[in-house]
PDB file of C-alpha atoms in Angstrom:
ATOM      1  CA  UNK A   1       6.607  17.161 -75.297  1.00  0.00           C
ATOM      2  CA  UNK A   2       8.253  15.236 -78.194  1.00  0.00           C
ATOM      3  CA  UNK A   3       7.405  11.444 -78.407  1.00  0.00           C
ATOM      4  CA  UNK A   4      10.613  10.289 -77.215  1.00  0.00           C
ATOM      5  CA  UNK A   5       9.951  12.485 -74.199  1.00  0.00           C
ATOM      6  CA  UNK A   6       6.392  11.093 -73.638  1.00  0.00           C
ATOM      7  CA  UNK A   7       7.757   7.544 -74.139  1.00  0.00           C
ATOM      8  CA  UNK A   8      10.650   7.528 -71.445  1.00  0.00           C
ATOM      9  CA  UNK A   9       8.843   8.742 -68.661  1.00  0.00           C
ATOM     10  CA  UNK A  10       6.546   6.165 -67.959  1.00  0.00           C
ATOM     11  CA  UNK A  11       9.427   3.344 -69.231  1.00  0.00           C
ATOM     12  CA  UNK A  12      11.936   5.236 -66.653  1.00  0.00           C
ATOM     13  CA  UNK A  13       9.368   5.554 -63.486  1.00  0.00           C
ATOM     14  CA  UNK A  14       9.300   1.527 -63.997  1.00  0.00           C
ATOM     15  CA  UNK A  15      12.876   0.892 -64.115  1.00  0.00           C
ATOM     16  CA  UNK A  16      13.336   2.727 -61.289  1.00  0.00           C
ATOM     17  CA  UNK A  17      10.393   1.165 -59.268  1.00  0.00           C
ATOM     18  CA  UNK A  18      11.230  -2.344 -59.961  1.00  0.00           C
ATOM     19  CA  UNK A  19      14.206  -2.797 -57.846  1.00  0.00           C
ATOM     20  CA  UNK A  20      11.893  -1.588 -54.704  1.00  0.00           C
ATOM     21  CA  UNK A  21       8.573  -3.754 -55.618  1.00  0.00           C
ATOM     22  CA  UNK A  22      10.932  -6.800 -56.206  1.00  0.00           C
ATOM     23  CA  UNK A  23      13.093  -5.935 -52.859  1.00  0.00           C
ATOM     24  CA  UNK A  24       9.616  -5.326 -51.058  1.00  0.00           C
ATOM     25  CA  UNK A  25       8.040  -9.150 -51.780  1.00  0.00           C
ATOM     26  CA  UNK A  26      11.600 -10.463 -51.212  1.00  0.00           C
ATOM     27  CA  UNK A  27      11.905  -9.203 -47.959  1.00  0.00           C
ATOM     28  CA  UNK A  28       7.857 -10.833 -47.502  1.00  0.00           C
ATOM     29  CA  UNK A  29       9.360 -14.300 -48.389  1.00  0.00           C
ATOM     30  CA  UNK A  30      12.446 -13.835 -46.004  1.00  0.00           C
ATOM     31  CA  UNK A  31      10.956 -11.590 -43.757  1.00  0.00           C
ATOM     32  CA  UNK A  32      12.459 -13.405 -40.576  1.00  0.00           C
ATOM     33  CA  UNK A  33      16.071 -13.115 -42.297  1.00  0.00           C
ATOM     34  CA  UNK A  34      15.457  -9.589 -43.230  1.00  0.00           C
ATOM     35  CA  UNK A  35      14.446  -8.689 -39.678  1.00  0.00           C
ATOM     36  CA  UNK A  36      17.265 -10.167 -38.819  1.00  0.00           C
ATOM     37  CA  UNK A  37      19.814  -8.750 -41.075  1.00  0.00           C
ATOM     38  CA  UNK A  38      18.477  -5.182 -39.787  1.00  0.00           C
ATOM     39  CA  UNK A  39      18.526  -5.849 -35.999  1.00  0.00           C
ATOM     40  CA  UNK A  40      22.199  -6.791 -36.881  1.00  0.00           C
ATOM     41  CA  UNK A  41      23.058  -3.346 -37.956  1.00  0.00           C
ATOM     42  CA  UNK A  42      20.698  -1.660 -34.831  1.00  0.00           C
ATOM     43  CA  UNK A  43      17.732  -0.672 -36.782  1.00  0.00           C
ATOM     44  CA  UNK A  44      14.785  -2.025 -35.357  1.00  0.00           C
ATOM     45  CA  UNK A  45      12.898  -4.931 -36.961  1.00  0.00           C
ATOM     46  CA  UNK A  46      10.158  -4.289 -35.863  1.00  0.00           C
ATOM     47  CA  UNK A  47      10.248  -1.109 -38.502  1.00  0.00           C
ATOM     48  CA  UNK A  48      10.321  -3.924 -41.387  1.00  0.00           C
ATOM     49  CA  UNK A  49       6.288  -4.072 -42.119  1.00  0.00           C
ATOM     50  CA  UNK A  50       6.942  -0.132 -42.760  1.00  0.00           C
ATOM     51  CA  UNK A  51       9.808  -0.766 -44.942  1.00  0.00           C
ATOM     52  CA  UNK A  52       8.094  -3.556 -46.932  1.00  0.00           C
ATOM     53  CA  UNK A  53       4.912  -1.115 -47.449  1.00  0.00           C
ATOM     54  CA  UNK A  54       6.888   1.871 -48.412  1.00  0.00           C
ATOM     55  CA  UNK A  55       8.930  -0.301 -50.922  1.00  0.00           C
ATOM     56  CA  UNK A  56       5.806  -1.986 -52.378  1.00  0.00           C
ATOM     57  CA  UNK A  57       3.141   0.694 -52.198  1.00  0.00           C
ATOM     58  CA  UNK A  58       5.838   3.521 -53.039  1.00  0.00           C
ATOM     59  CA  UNK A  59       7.099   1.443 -56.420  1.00  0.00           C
ATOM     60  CA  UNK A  60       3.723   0.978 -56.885  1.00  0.00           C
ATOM     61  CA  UNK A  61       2.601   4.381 -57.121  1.00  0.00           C
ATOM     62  CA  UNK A  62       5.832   6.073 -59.007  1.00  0.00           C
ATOM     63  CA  UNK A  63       4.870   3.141 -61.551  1.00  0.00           C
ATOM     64  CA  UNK A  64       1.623   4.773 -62.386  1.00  0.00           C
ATOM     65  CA  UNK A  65       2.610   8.176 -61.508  1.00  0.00           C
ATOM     66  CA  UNK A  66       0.341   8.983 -58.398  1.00  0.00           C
ATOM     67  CA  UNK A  67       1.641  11.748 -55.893  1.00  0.00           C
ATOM     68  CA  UNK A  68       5.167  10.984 -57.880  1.00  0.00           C
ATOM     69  CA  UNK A  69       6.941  13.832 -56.187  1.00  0.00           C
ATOM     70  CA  UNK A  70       5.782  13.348 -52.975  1.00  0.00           C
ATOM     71  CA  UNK A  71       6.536   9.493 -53.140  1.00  0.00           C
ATOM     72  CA  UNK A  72       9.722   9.960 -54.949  1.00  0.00           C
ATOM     73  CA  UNK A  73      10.646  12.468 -52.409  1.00  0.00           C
ATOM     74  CA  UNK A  74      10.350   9.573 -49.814  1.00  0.00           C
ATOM     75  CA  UNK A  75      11.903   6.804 -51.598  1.00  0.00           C
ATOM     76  CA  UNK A  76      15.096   9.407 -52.085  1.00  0.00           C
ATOM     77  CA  UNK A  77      15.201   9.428 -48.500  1.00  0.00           C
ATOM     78  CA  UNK A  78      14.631   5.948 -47.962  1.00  0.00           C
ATOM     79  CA  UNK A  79      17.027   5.057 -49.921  1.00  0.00           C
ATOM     80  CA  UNK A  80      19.823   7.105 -48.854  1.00  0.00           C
ATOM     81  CA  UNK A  81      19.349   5.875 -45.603  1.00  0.00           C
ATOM     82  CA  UNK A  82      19.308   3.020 -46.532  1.00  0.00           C
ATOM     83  CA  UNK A  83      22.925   3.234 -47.807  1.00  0.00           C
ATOM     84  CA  UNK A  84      24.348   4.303 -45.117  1.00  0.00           C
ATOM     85  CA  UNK A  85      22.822   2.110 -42.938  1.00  0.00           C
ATOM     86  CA  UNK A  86      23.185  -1.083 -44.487  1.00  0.00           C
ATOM     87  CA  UNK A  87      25.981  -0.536 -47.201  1.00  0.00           C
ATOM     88  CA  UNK A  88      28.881   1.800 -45.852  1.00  0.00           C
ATOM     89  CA  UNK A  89      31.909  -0.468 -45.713  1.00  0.00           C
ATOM     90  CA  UNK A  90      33.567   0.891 -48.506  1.00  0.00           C
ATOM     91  CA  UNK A  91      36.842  -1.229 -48.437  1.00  0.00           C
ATOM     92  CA  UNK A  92      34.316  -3.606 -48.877  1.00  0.00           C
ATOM     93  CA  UNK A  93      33.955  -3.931 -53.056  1.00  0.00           C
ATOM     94  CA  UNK A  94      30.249  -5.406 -53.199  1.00  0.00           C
ATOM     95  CA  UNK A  95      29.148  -3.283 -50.119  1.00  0.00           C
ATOM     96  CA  UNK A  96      30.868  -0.240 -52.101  1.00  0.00           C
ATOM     97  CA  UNK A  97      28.872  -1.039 -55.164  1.00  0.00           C
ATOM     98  CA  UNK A  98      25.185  -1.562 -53.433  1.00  0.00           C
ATOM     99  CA  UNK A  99      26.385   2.257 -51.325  1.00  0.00           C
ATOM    100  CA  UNK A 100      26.888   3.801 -54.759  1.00  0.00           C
ATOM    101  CA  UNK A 101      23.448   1.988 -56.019  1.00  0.00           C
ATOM    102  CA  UNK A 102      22.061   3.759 -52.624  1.00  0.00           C
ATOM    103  CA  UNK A 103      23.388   6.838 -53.870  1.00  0.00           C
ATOM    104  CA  UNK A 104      22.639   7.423 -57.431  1.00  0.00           C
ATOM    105  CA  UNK A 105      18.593   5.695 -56.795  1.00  0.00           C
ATOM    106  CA  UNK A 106      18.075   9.121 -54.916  1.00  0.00           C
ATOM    107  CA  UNK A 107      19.128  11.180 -57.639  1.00  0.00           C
ATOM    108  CA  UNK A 108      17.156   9.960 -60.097  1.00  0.00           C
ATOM    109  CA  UNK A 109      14.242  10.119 -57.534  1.00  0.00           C
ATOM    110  CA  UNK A 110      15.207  13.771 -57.035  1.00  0.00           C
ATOM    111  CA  UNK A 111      14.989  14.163 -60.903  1.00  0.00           C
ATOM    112  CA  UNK A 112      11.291  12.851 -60.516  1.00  0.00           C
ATOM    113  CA  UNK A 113      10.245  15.295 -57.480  1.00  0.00           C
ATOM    114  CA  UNK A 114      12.024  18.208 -59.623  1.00  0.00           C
ATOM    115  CA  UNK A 115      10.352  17.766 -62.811  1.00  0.00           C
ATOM    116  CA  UNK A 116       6.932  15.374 -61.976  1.00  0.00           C
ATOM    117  CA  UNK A 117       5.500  12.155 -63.751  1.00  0.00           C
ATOM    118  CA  UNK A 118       4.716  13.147 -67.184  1.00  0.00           C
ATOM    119  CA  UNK A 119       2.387  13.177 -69.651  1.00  0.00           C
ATOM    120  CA  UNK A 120       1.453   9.386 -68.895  1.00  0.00           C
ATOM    121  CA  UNK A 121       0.575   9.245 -64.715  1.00  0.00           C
ATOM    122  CA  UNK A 122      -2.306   9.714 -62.652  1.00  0.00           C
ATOM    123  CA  UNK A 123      -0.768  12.839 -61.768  1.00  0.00           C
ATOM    124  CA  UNK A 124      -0.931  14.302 -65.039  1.00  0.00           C
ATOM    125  CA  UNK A 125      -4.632  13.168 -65.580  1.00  0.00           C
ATOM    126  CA  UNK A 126      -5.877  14.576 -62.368  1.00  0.00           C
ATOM    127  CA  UNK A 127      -4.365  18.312 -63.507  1.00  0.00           C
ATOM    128  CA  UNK A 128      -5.799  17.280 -66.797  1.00  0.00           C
ATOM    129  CA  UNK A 129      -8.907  17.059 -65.195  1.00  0.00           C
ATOM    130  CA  UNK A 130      -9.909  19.400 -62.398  1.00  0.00           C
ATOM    131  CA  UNK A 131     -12.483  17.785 -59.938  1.00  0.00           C
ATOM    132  CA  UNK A 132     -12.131  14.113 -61.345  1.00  0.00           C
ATOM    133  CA  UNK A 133     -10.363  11.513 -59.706  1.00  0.00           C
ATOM    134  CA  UNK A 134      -6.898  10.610 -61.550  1.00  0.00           C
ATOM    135  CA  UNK A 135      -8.499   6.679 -61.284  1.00  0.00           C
TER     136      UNK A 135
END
């Protein structure tokens, strides 16, 4: 793996995460709005503890590249039920824009399920490392 290669792994598994680690504390500091916003739409709030764990923990561990296909696996999912839940009202422009968002997040999870964490992730030290803990 060529330096380049080694480098954008770990920089891409954090762009990606951000968006859900920043979403999941947001939706701690609103949490009353958020539950809310999701009753509005018929998904249950009471579902929003899950959703706020999955977001957090989940960014959390494609970050440092534990169980990365597995959790990006999940967030895929998530996500892209999240998008049609919450943002399919496409003659809506800003609606249209987050349901695209919704829709490309999972691909580049998919990306991460197909072809793992890298060189720089707990994953890869674990395989490293048969019998040792990755931490």
């Amino acid at each position: 793996m060529n330096t380049i290669q080694t480098l954008a792994a770990p920089l891409g598994r954090l762009m990606i995460s951000l968006i859900f680690i920043i979403s999941g504390f947001g939706k701690i500091s609103n949490f009353s709005g958020t539950q809310a916003y999701m009753e509005s739409v018929g998904v249950p709030g009471i579902l929003l503890p899950l959703v706020i764990v999955l977001e957090i923990l989940g960014g959390l561990a494609i970050v440092v590249g534990w169980q990365t296909r597995l959790v990006a696996f999940l967030l895929a999912g998530f996500t892209q039920l999240s998008a049609q839940l919450f943002h399919f009202d496409l003659g809506d422009q800003g609606q249209f824009i987050q349901f695209m968002k919704n829709v490309g997040l999972p691909g580049g999870f998919l990306v991460l399920d197909a072809h793992a964490a890298g060189a720089w992730s707990l994953d890869h030290r674990a395989a490293s490392s048969p019998g040792r803990a990755p931490w």
